[in-house]
Coordinates of C-alpha atoms in Angstrom, one line a residue:
M266 CA 11.2 30.9 -12.0
R267 CA 11.2 27.5 -10.3
G268 CA 9.6 27.0 -6.9
T269 CA 10.8 25.0 -3.9
R270 CA 11.3 21.3 -4.7
M271 CA 8.5 19.1 -3.5
P272 CA 8.9 15.5 -2.5
T273 CA 7.5 13.0 -5.0
A274 CA 5.8 9.7 -4.7
L275 CA 4.8 7.3 -7.5
T276 CA 1.8 5.0 -7.2
I277 CA 1.8 2.0 -9.5
A278 CA -1.7 0.7 -9.1
G279 CA -5.2 0.3 -10.4
S280 CA -7.9 2.9 -10.9
D281 CA -11.1 2.9 -8.8
S282 CA -13.9 4.6 -10.6
G283 CA -15.6 5.1 -7.2
G284 CA -12.7 7.2 -6.0
G285 CA -12.3 5.4 -2.6
A286 CA -9.3 3.2 -3.3
G287 CA -6.5 2.6 -5.8
I288 CA -4.9 5.4 -7.7
Q289 CA -7.5 7.9 -6.6
A290 CA -7.0 7.2 -2.9
D291 CA -3.3 7.3 -3.3
L292 CA -3.3 10.7 -5.0
K293 CA -5.6 12.1 -2.3
T294 CA -3.2 10.8 0.4
F295 CA -0.1 12.1 -1.3
T296 CA -1.8 15.6 -1.5
A297 CA -2.7 15.4 2.2
F298 CA 0.9 14.7 3.1
R299 CA 2.1 17.5 0.8
V300 CA 3.8 15.2 -1.6
F301 CA 3.6 15.5 -5.4
G302 CA 1.9 12.4 -6.7
L303 CA 2.9 10.5 -9.9
T304 CA 1.0 7.6 -11.4
A305 CA 1.3 4.5 -13.6
I306 CA -2.1 2.8 -14.0
T307 CA -1.9 -1.0 -14.0
G308 CA -5.6 -1.7 -14.4
L309 CA -9.0 0.0 -14.8
T310 CA -11.8 -1.1 -12.6
A311 CA -15.5 -0.4 -12.9
Q312 CA -16.5 -0.2 -9.2
N313 CA -18.3 1.7 -6.5
T314 CA -18.7 1.3 -2.7
R315 CA -20.6 -2.0 -3.2
G316 CA -18.2 -3.9 -5.4
V317 CA -16.2 -4.4 -8.6
R318 CA -18.2 -4.8 -11.8
G319 CA -15.3 -5.2 -14.3
V320 CA -11.6 -5.0 -14.8
E321 CA -9.5 -4.1 -17.9
L322 CA -5.7 -4.4 -18.0
P323 CA -3.3 -2.4 -20.1
T324 CA -0.5 -4.1 -21.9
T325 CA 2.8 -4.5 -20.0
D326 CA 4.5 -2.4 -22.7
F327 CA 2.2 0.5 -21.9
I328 CA 2.7 0.1 -18.1
A329 CA 6.4 0.2 -18.7
A330 CA 6.0 3.3 -20.9
Q331 CA 4.1 5.1 -18.2
L332 CA 6.8 4.3 -15.7
R333 CA 9.7 5.4 -17.9
A334 CA 8.0 8.6 -18.9
V335 CA 7.6 9.6 -15.3
L336 CA 11.0 8.4 -14.0
E337 CA 13.2 9.7 -16.8
D338 CA 11.8 13.2 -16.3
I339 CA 10.7 13.6 -12.7
G340 CA 12.0 10.6 -10.7
A341 CA 10.4 9.4 -7.5
D342 CA 11.5 9.8 -3.8
A343 CA 9.2 6.9 -2.9
V344 CA 7.1 4.3 -4.7
K345 CA 4.0 2.3 -3.7
T346 CA 2.6 -0.6 -5.6
G347 CA -1.1 -1.6 -5.4
M348 CA -3.1 -3.8 -7.8
L349 CA -0.7 -5.9 -10.0
A350 CA -3.1 -8.4 -11.4
T351 CA -0.8 -10.8 -13.3
G352 CA 2.7 -12.3 -13.3
P353 CA 3.8 -10.4 -16.4
I354 CA 2.7 -7.1 -14.9
I355 CA 4.6 -7.8 -11.7
R356 CA 7.7 -8.8 -13.7
T357 CA 7.4 -5.6 -15.7
V358 CA 7.1 -3.4 -12.6
A359 CA 10.0 -5.2 -10.8
G360 CA 12.2 -4.8 -13.9
V361 CA 11.6 -1.0 -14.0
V362 CA 12.2 -0.7 -10.2
R363 CA 15.6 -2.4 -10.7
E364 CA 16.4 -0.5 -13.9
F365 CA 16.0 2.9 -12.1
R366 CA 17.3 1.6 -8.8
L367 CA 14.3 3.0 -7.0
N368 CA 14.3 3.3 -3.2
N369 CA 11.6 3.5 -0.6
V370 CA 9.4 0.9 -2.3
V371 CA 6.2 0.1 -0.4
V372 CA 4.5 -3.0 -1.7
D373 CA 0.8 -3.4 -0.9
P374 CA 0.1 -6.9 -2.1
V375 CA -3.5 -6.2 -3.3
M376 CA -5.3 -9.5 -4.0
I377 CA -8.9 -9.0 -3.0
A378 CA -11.0 -5.9 -2.9
A379 CA -12.8 -5.0 0.3
S380 CA -16.0 -6.2 -1.3
G381 CA -14.4 -9.7 -1.8
D382 CA -13.8 -9.3 -5.6
A383 CA -10.5 -10.8 -6.8
L384 CA -7.9 -8.3 -8.1
M385 CA -5.0 -10.7 -8.7
Q386 CA -4.7 -14.0 -10.6
N387 CA -3.8 -16.9 -8.3
E388 CA -0.6 -17.7 -10.1
A389 CA 0.7 -14.1 -9.6
A390 CA 1.3 -14.3 -5.9
P391 CA 4.5 -16.5 -6.2
V392 CA 5.8 -14.1 -8.9
M393 CA 5.3 -11.2 -6.5
R394 CA 7.1 -13.1 -3.7
E395 CA 10.1 -13.9 -6.0
H396 CA 10.5 -10.7 -8.1
L397 CA 9.0 -7.8 -6.1
F398 CA 9.5 -8.5 -2.4
P399 CA 13.3 -8.5 -2.5
L400 CA 13.1 -4.9 -3.9
A401 CA 10.7 -3.7 -1.2
T402 CA 11.4 -1.5 1.7
V403 CA 8.2 -2.5 3.4
V404 CA 5.4 -5.0 2.5
T405 CA 1.9 -4.3 4.0
P406 CA -0.3 -7.5 3.8
N407 CA -3.6 -7.7 5.6
L408 CA -4.5 -11.1 7.1
D409 CA -6.1 -12.5 3.9
E410 CA -3.1 -11.5 1.9
A411 CA -0.7 -12.9 4.5
T412 CA -2.7 -16.2 4.4
V413 CA -2.1 -16.5 0.6
L414 CA 1.6 -15.5 0.9
C415 CA 2.3 -17.9 3.7
E416 CA 0.0 -20.6 2.5
R417 CA -1.5 -21.0 5.9
K418 CA -4.4 -19.5 7.8
I419 CA -3.7 -16.5 10.0
R420 CA -6.1 -16.5 13.0
T421 CA -4.2 -15.1 16.0
T422 CA -1.6 -12.5 16.8
D423 CA 0.9 -15.4 17.3
D424 CA 0.0 -16.4 13.7
M425 CA 0.6 -12.8 12.6
E426 CA 4.1 -12.9 14.2
E427 CA 5.0 -16.1 12.4
A428 CA 3.6 -14.6 9.1
A429 CA 5.8 -11.5 9.6
R430 CA 8.9 -13.7 9.9
T431 CA 7.9 -15.8 7.0
I432 CA 7.3 -12.8 4.7
H433 CA 10.4 -11.1 5.8
A434 CA 12.4 -14.1 4.7
M435 CA 11.1 -13.4 1.2
G436 CA 13.3 -10.3 0.9
P437 CA 11.7 -7.1 2.1
R438 CA 13.5 -4.9 4.7
Y439 CA 10.3 -4.5 6.8
V440 CA 6.9 -6.3 7.0
L441 CA 3.8 -4.7 8.4
V442 CA 1.1 -7.3 9.0
K443 CA -2.3 -5.6 9.5
G444 CA -4.6 -7.2 11.9
G445 CA -7.9 -5.4 11.1
H446 CA -9.6 -8.6 10.1
L447 CA -9.1 -10.3 13.4
A448 CA -12.2 -10.4 15.7
G449 CA -12.3 -8.2 18.8
D450 CA -12.5 -4.6 20.0
R451 CA -8.8 -4.0 19.5
V452 CA -6.9 -3.8 16.3
V453 CA -3.2 -5.1 16.3
D454 CA -0.7 -4.3 13.6
L455 CA 2.8 -5.8 13.7
L456 CA 5.9 -4.2 12.2
F457 CA 9.0 -6.5 11.8
D458 CA 12.5 -5.5 10.7
G459 CA 14.1 -9.0 10.8
L460 CA 15.1 -8.6 14.5
E461 CA 12.3 -6.9 16.5
I462 CA 8.5 -7.0 16.3
V463 CA 6.9 -3.7 17.2
R464 CA 3.2 -4.1 18.1
Q465 CA 0.8 -1.2 17.6
E466 CA -2.6 -1.6 19.2
S467 CA -5.7 0.6 18.9
S468 CA -9.4 0.5 19.5
R469 CA -11.5 -0.7 16.6
I470 CA -13.4 2.1 14.7
P471 CA -17.0 0.9 14.0
G472 CA -18.2 0.6 10.4
E473 CA -17.1 -1.0 7.1
F474 CA -14.6 0.9 5.1
H475 CA -13.2 0.9 1.5
G476 CA -9.6 1.8 0.5
T477 CA -7.9 1.5 3.9
G478 CA -5.0 -0.6 2.6
C479 CA -4.4 1.6 -0.4
T480 CA -4.5 4.7 1.9
L481 CA -2.2 3.3 4.5
S482 CA 0.5 2.1 2.0
S483 CA 0.4 5.5 0.2
A484 CA 0.7 7.3 3.5
I485 CA 3.7 5.2 4.4
A486 CA 5.3 6.0 1.0
S487 CA 4.5 9.7 1.6
G488 CA 6.4 9.6 4.9
L489 CA 9.4 7.9 3.2
A490 CA 9.4 10.4 0.4
K491 CA 9.8 13.1 3.1
G492 CA 12.7 11.4 4.7
L493 CA 11.1 9.6 7.6
T494 CA 12.4 6.2 8.8
V495 CA 10.2 3.3 8.2
P496 CA 8.9 3.1 11.8
A497 CA 8.2 6.8 11.8
A498 CA 6.5 6.7 8.4
V499 CA 4.3 3.8 9.6
A500 CA 3.4 5.6 12.8
A501 CA 2.4 8.8 10.8
A502 CA 0.4 6.7 8.4
Q503 CA -1.5 4.9 11.2
A504 CA -2.3 8.2 12.9
Y505 CA -3.5 9.6 9.5
I506 CA -5.7 6.7 8.6
R507 CA -7.5 6.7 12.0
L508 CA -8.4 10.3 11.5
A509 CA -9.5 9.5 7.9
M510 CA -11.7 6.6 9.2
H511 CA -13.2 8.6 12.1
S512 CA -14.5 11.3 9.7
A513 CA -15.4 8.9 6.7
P514 CA -18.1 10.6 4.6
A515 CA -21.5 9.1 3.9
V516 CA -20.8 8.3 0.2
G517 CA -22.6 5.5 -1.6
G518 CA -24.6 2.6 -0.2
G519 CA -21.8 0.2 0.6
R520 CA -18.5 0.4 2.4
R521 CA -17.5 3.9 3.3
P522 CA -14.6 5.6 1.6
L523 CA -12.2 7.5 3.8
N524 CA -11.9 11.2 4.4
H525 CA -8.5 11.9 2.9
V526 CA -8.3 15.4 4.2
P527 CA -9.3 14.9 7.8
E528 CA -9.5 17.8 10.2
G529 CA -6.6 17.9 12.6
F530 CA -4.1 16.1 10.4
V531 CA -0.7 17.8 10.3
P532 CA 1.6 16.2 7.7
P533 CA 5.2 15.5 8.8
E534 CA 7.9 17.9 7.8
V535 CA 10.6 17.0 5.3
R536 CA 13.5 15.5 7.2
R537 CA 16.4 15.5 4.8

């Protein structure tokens, strides 16, 4: 006897052996949102809370095989991409997204780990702009990633607004520029749909964290999988990540991973 259908979300990302980011953080987030998580692993990392010690990449054929195995049988109500280290990997993922006409695609343009270790080859960023951004529902760069994508330094909220407009012109429906790396006691995120910029401001949570970008993008994908609009999915994800940061556990000796099952979090209901 089959049970009630559960929304599904597919993460196409790298594995974090420390459990705080990547595929592991995505699956924990999907579960917290009561979404069934699917995976295609694009890279293996040897890392912990202090940094990345090594990276191994599967072949593009095997990445495509993972994607087709999942999509031909189960499908995906939403997709998020994380670590896509090379141009050929990006082209492979974009090709499968087009082949299966996937909707609700959240692109987290992962380039550098929180520890500062590189997770994308320099020549891959233009490939991502050209091949993946036009397929994206929302792109979620932090300031370092926006700097690379726009090829200019992002230092102020005015710079963030200009970056949002520049990245939107690359093809995504929405751009969420995350301002956590700006100095100050307040954190500003900007969501742009091509017409209006919505500013979300909150107090800075003390501490250094690991996996916030992965968690936020997978939380947005979870909301989209449950039928939320992009602004509603972003708002739900931002509320979730603040709870997850406030209750971050003392794990390891470096940046703190998040608590992906924070007390008080109520996942949004399915809205379709």
